[in-house]
Short mmCIF file of C-alpha atoms in Angstrom, two decimals:
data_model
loop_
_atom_site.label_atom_id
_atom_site.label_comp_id
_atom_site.label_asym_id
_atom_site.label_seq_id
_atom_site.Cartn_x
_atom_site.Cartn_y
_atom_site.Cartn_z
CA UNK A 1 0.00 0.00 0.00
CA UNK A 2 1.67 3.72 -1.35
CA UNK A 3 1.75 6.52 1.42
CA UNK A 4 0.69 9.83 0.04
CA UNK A 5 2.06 13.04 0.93
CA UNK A 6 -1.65 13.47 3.09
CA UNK A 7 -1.08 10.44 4.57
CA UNK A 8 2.54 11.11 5.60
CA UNK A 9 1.13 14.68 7.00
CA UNK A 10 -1.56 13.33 9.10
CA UNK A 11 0.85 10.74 10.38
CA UNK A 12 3.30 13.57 11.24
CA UNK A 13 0.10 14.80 13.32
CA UNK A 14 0.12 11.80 15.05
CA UNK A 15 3.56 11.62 15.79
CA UNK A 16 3.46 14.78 17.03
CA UNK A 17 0.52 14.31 18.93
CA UNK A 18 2.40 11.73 20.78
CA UNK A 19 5.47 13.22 21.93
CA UNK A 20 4.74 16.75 21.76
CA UNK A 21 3.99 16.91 25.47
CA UNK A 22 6.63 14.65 26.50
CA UNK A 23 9.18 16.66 24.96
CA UNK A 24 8.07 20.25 24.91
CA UNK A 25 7.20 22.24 28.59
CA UNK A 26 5.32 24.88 26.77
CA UNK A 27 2.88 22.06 25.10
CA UNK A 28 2.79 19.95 28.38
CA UNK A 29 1.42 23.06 30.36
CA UNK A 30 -1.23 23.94 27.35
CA UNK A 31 -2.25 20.71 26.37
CA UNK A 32 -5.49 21.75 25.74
CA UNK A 33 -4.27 25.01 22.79
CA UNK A 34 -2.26 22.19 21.51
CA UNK A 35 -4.54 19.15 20.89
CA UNK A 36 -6.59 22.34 19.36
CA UNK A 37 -4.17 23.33 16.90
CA UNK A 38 -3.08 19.80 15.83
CA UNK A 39 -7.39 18.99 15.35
CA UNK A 40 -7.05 21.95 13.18
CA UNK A 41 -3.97 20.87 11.30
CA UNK A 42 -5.67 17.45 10.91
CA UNK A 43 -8.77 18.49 9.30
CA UNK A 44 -7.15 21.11 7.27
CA UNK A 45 -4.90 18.22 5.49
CA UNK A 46 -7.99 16.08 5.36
CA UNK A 47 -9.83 18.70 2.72
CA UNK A 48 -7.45 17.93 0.46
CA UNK A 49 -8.64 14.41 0.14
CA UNK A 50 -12.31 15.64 -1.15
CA UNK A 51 -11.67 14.88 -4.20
CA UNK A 52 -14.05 12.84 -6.39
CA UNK A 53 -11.50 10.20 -8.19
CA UNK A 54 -9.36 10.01 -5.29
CA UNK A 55 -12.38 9.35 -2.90
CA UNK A 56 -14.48 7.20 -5.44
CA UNK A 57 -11.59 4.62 -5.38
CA UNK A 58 -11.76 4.60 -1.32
CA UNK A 59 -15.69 3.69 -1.61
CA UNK A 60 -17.10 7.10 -0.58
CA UNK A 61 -20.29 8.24 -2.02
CA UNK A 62 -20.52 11.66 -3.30
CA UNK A 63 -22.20 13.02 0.01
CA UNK A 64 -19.91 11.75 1.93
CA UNK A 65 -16.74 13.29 0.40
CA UNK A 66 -18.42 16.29 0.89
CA UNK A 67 -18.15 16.05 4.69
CA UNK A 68 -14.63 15.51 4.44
CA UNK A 69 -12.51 18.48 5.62
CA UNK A 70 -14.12 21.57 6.60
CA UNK A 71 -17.55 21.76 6.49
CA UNK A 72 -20.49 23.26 8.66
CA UNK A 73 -21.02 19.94 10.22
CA UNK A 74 -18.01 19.63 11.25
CA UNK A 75 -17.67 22.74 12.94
CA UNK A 76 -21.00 22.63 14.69
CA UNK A 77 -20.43 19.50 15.46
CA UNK A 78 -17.10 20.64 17.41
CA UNK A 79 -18.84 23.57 18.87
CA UNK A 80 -22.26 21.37 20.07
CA UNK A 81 -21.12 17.99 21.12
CA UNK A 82 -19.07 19.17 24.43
CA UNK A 83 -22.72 20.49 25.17
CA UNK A 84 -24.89 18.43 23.98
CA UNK A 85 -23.03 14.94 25.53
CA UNK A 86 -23.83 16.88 28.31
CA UNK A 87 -19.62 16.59 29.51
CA UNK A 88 -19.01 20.56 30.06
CA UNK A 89 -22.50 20.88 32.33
CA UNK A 90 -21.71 18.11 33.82
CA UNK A 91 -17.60 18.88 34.78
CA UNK A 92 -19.52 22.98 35.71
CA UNK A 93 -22.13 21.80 38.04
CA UNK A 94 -20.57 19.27 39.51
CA UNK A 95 -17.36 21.92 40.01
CA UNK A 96 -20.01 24.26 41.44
CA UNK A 97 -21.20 21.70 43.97
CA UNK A 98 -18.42 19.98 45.16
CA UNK A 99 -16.65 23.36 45.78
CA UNK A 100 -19.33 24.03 48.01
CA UNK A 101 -19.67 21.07 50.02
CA UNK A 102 -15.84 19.63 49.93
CA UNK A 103 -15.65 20.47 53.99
CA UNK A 104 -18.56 18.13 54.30
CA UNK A 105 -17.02 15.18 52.30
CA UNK A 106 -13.82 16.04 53.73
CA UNK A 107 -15.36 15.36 57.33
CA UNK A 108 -17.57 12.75 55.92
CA UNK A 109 -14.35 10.73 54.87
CA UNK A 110 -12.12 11.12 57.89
CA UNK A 111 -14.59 9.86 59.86
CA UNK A 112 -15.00 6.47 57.56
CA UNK A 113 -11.05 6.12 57.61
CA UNK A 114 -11.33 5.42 61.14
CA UNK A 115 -13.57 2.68 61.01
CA UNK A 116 -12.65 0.79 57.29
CA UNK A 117 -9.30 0.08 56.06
CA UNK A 118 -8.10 2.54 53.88
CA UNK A 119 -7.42 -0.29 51.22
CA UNK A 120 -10.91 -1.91 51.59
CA UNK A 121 -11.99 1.64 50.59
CA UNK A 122 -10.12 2.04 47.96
CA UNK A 123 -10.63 -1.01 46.58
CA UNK A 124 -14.28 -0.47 47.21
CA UNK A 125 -13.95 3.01 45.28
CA UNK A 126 -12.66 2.00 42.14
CA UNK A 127 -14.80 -1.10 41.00
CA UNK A 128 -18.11 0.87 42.50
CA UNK A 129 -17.26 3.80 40.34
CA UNK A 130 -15.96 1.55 37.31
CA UNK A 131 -18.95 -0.70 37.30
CA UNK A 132 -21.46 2.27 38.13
CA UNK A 133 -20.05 4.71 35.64
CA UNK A 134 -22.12 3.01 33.00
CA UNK A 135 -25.21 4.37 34.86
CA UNK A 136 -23.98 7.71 36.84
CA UNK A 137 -21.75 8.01 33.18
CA UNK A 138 -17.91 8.15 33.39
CA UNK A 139 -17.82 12.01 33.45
CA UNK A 140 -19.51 11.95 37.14
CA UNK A 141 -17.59 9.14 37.94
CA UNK A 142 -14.26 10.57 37.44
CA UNK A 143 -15.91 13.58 39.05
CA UNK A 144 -16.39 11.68 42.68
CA UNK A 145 -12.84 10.25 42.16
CA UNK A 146 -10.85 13.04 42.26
CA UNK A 147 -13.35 14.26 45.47
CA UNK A 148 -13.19 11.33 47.30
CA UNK A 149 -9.44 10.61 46.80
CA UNK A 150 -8.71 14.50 47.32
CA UNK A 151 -10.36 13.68 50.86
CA UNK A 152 -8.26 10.74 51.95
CA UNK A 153 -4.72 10.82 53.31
CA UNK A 154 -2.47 9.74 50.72
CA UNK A 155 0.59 11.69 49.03
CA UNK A 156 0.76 13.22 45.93
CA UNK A 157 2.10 10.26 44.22
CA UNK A 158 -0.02 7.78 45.29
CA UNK A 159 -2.99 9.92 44.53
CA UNK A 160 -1.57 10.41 40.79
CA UNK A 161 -1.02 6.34 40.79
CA UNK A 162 -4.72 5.51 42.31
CA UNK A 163 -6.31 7.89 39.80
CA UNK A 164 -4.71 6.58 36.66
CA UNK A 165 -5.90 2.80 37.77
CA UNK A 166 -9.91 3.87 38.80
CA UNK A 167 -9.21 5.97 35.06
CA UNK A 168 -9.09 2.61 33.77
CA UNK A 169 -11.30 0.79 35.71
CA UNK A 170 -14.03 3.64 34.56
CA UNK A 171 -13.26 3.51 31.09
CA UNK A 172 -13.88 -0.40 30.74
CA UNK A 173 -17.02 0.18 33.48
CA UNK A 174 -18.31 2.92 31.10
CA UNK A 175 -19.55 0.22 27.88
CA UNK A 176 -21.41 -1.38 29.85
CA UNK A 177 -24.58 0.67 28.77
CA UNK A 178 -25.11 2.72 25.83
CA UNK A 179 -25.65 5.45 29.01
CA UNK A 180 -21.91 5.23 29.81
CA UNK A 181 -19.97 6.80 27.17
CA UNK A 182 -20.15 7.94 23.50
CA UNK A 183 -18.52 4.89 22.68
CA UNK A 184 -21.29 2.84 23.94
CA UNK A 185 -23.90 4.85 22.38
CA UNK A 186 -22.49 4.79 19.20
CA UNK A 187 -21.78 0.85 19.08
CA UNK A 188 -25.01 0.14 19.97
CA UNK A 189 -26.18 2.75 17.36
CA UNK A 190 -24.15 0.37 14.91
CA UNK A 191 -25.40 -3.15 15.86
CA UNK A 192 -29.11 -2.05 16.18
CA UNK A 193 -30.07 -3.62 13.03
CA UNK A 194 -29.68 -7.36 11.93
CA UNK A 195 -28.09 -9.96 12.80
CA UNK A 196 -27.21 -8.53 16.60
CA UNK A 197 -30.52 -6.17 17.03
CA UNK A 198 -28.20 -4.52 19.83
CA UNK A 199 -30.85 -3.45 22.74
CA UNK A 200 -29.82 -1.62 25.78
CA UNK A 201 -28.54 -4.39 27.39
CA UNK A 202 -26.53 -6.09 24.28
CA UNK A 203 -22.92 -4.73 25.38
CA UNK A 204 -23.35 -6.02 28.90
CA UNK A 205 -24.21 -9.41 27.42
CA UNK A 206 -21.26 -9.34 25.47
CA UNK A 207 -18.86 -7.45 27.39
CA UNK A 208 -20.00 -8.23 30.89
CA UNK A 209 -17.28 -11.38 31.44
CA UNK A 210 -14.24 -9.17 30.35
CA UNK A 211 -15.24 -6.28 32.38
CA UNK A 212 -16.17 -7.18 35.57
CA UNK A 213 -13.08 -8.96 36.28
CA UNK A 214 -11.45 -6.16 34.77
CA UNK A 215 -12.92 -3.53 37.04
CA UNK A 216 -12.22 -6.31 40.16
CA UNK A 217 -8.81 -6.53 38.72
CA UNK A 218 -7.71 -2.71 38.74
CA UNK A 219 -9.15 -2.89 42.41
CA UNK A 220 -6.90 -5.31 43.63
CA UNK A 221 -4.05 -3.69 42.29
CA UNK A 222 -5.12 0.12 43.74
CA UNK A 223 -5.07 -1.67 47.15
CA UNK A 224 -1.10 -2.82 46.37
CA UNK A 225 -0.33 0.94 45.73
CA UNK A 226 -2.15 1.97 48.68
CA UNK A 227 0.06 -0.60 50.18
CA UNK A 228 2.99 1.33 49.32
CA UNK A 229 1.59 4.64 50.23
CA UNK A 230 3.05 7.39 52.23
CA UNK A 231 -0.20 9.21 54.38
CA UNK A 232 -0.53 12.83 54.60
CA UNK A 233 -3.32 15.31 55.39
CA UNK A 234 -6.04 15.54 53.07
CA UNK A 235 -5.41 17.69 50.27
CA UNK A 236 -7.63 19.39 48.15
CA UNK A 237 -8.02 20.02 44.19
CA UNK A 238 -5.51 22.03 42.94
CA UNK A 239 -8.37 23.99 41.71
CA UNK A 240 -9.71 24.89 45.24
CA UNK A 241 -6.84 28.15 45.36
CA UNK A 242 -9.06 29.58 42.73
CA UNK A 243 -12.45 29.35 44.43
CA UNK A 244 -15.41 29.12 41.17
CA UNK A 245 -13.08 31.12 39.47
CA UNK A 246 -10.84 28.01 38.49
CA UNK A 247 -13.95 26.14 38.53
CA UNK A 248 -15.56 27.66 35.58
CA UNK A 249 -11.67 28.02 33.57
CA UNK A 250 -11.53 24.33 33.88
CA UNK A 251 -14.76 23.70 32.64
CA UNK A 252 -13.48 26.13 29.73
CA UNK A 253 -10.41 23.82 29.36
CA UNK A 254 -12.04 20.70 29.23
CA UNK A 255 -14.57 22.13 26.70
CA UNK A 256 -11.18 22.51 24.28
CA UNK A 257 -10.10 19.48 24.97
CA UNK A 258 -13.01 17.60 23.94
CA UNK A 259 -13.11 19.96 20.71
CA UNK A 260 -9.64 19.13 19.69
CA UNK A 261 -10.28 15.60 20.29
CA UNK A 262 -13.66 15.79 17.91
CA UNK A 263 -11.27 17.67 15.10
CA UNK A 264 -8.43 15.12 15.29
CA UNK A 265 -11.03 12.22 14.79
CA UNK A 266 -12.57 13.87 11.93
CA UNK A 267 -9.84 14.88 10.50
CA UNK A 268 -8.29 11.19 10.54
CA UNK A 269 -11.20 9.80 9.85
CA UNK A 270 -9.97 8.82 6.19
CA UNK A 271 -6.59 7.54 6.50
CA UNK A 272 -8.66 5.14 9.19
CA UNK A 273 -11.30 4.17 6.62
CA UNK A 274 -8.19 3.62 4.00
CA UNK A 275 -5.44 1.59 6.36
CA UNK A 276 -7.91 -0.11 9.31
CA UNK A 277 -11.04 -1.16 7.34
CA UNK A 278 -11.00 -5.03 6.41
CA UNK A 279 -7.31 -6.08 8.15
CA UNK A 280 -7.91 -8.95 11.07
CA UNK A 281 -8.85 -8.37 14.24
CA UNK A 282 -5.79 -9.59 15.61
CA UNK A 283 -4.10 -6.75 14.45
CA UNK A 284 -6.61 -4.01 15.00
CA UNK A 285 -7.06 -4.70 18.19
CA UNK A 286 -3.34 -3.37 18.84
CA UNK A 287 -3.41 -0.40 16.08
CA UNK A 288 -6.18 0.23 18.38
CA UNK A 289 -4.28 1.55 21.04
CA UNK A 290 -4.32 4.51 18.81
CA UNK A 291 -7.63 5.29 21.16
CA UNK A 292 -4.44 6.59 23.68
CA UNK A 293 -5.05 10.22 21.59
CA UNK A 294 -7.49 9.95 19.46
CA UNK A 295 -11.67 9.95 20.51
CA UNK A 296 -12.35 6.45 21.00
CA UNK A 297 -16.04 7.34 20.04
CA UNK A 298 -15.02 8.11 16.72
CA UNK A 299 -12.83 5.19 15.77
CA UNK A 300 -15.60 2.66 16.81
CA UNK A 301 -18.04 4.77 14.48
CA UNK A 302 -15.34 4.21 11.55
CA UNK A 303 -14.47 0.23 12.47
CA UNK A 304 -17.67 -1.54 13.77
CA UNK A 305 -20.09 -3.11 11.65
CA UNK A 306 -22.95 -5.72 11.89
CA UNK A 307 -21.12 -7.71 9.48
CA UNK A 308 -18.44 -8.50 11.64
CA UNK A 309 -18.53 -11.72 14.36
CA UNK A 310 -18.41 -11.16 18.20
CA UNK A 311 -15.02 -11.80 18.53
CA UNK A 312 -13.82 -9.37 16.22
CA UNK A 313 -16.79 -6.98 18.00
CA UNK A 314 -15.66 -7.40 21.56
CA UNK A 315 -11.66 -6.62 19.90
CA UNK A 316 -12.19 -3.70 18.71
CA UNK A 317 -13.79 -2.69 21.70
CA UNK A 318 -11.50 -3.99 24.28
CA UNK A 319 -8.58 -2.62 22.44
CA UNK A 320 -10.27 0.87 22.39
CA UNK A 321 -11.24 0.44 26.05
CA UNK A 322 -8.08 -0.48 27.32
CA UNK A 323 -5.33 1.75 25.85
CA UNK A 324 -7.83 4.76 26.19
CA UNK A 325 -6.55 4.24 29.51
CA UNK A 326 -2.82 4.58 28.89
CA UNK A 327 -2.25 8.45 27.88
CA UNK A 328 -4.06 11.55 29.33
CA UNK A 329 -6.09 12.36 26.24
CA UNK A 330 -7.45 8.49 25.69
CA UNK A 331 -11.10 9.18 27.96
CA UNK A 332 -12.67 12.11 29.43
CA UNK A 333 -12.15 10.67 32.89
CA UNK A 334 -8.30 10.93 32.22
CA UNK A 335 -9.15 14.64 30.96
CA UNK A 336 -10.82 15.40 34.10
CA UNK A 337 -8.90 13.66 36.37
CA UNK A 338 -5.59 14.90 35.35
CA UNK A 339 -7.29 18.44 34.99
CA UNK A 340 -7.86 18.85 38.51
CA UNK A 341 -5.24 16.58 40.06
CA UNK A 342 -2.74 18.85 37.93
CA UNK A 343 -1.21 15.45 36.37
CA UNK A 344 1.63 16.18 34.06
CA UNK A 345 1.26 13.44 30.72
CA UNK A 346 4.68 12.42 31.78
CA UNK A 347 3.71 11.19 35.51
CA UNK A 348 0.37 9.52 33.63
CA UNK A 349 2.37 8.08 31.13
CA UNK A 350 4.82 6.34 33.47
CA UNK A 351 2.46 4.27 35.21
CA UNK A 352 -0.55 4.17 32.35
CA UNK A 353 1.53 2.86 29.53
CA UNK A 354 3.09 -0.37 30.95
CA UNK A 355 -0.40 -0.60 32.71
CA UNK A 356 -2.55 -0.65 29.56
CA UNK A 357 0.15 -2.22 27.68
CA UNK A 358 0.10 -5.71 30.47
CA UNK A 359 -3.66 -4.98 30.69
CA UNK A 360 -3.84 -5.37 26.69
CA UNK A 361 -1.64 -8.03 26.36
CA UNK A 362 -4.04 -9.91 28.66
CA UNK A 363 -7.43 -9.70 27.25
CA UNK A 364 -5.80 -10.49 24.12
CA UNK A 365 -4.77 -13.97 25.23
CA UNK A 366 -8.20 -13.60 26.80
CA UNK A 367 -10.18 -12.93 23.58
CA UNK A 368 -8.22 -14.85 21.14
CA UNK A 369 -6.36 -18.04 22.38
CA UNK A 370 -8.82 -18.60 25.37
CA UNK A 371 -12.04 -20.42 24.10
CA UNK A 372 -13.93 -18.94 27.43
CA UNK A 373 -16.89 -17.23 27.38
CA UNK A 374 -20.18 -16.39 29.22
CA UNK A 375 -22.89 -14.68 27.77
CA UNK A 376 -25.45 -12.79 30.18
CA UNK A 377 -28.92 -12.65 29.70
CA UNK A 378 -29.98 -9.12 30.67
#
């Protein structure tokens, strides 16, 4: 297969998507401006694809070159959908109210430390939130996670460490119901029709025996760190110093965020449809871990279809689920979560990449070479 020169710029994109904030201060401490500017970049170069031989040959109908590149859907699309998937309100409100009643939690939670081991806790904390944050969604999960660890006695460090694990825990916990996540929504948007007739409840069926044990998984291994943990006083969000202030800039920030992370997947949207589409599961479930920077939401639009089996279903979306985990701009809860905790992508890469990278090494075994499965009957 020939690279052309748009391919080799929107790789460049990637590439410096990737280390950009590892190597550069400036970009690590505007993350947000950045992943902006490189969502602009990316659908920029993408216009130059709408063209009518080139995207005949690629199997796009004449519409649908037309939305390639900059277009008014696109940018209202960019504009609405932080809205409208209701993940700046939500990150706002909830800023609002837990600014206002952090003294109570704060008492609330010393008072339970003195009765329950801080592991059991912990370990209690991230499988509720994982397995809940398919009903409460993952945005309000991550929310009460950065609350309720802020209010427990742990060092900086082990705070960073505990987050990035529950991130994980959420982001698997999150598919369980189309209510979860955008990814969710959208797969079940996909497999409504025949053969699967996806329901509400299809992606728990399906999912239900990787996740769980995931979630109880990520659990066990938050109560090791805690093991290791040096305790402190309770600290609170970095945010706090700026009263609502900080509250509402954050929301502002996280609005961005999510914008550049619409733009990037549009704007890669066709070098996906050209490279990904029709290669085996096997190895898309690793390319996957593209979902580290890119909006996971939008590569499960561009890869699932009915006519696939479950196995190649449930590996695309473990291998989005799982290395979404890995890098700060792979889920919203690592958005948030690193937002307020003031988490630098080098201190979440150093514990989320080997983490997602053991994690994905096991449910491929798992999905591939283990002939185990149950399927629930919800």
């Amino acid at each position: 297969m020939q690279f052309d020169p748009l391919d080799i710029g929107l790789f460049v994109i990637v590439l410096i998507v990737l280390l950009g904030p590892f190597l550069v201060k400036k970009i690590e401490h505007n993350l947000e401006a950045f992943l902006f500017v490189m969502g602009v970049l990316a659908v920029t170069i993408s216009s130059f694809y709408s063209k009518p031989d080139l995207m005949a040959t690629l199997g796009y109908t004449e519409h649908q070159v037309e939305l390639i590149g900059w277009n008014m859907e696109i940018v209202m699309e960019a504009l609405e959908e932080p809205i409208i998937k209701g993940i700046v309100p939500a990150v706002l409100v909830a800023g609002i109210l837990f600014h206002y009643g952090r003294s109570y939690a704060q008492m609330a939670m010393s008072k339970i430390t003195k009765v329950i081991p801080i592991k059991i806790i912990v370990f209690l904390i991230v499988v509720i939130l994982g397995l809940s944050s398919s009903i409460i969604t993952a945005i309000i999960a991550s929310l009460l996670l950065v609350e309720l660890l802020n209010c427990m006695p742990f060092d900086r460090q082990t705070k960073i460490n505990l987050v990035i694990i529950a991130c994980f825990s959420i982001g698997l916990g999150a598919v369980l119901t189309p209510v979860g996540e955008p990814l969710s929504t959208i797969a079940i948007t996909k497999l409504q029709g025949e053969p699967y007739n996806a329901g509400f409840f299809f992606l728990f069926n399906q999912l239900a025996v990787y996740i769980i044990p995931g979630c109880l998984a990520f659990g066990l291994l938050a109560m090791f760190f805690t093991g290791k943990a040096k305790l402190s006083e309770c600290m609170v969000a970095e945010e706090e110093d700026g009263g609502l202030r900080e509250v509402v800039i954050r929301a502002g920030k996280v609005y961005i965020f999510v914008m550049a992370l619409l733009l990037l997947g549009s704007g890669m949207k066709v070098v996906i449809d050209k490279y990904l589409l029709g290669i085996s599961p096997q190895i898309i479930y690793w390319v996957n871990m593209i979902s580290a920077i890119l909006d996971n939401a939008t590569l499960t639009a561009a890869e699932l279809s009915p006519a696939m089996d479950m196995v190649q279903i449930q590996a695309v979306l473990m291998g989005l689920l799982v290395s979404g985990g890995m890098l700060i701009p792979g889920n919203i809860p690592n958005i948030i979560s690193a937002g307020k905790l003031g988490i630098t992508s080098k201190e979440w890469a150093k514990l989320g990449v080997p983490l997602g990278l053991i994690a994905m090494l096991i449910y491929f075994v798992w999905i591939f070479y283990i002939p185990f499965h149950v399927e629930f009957a919800l």
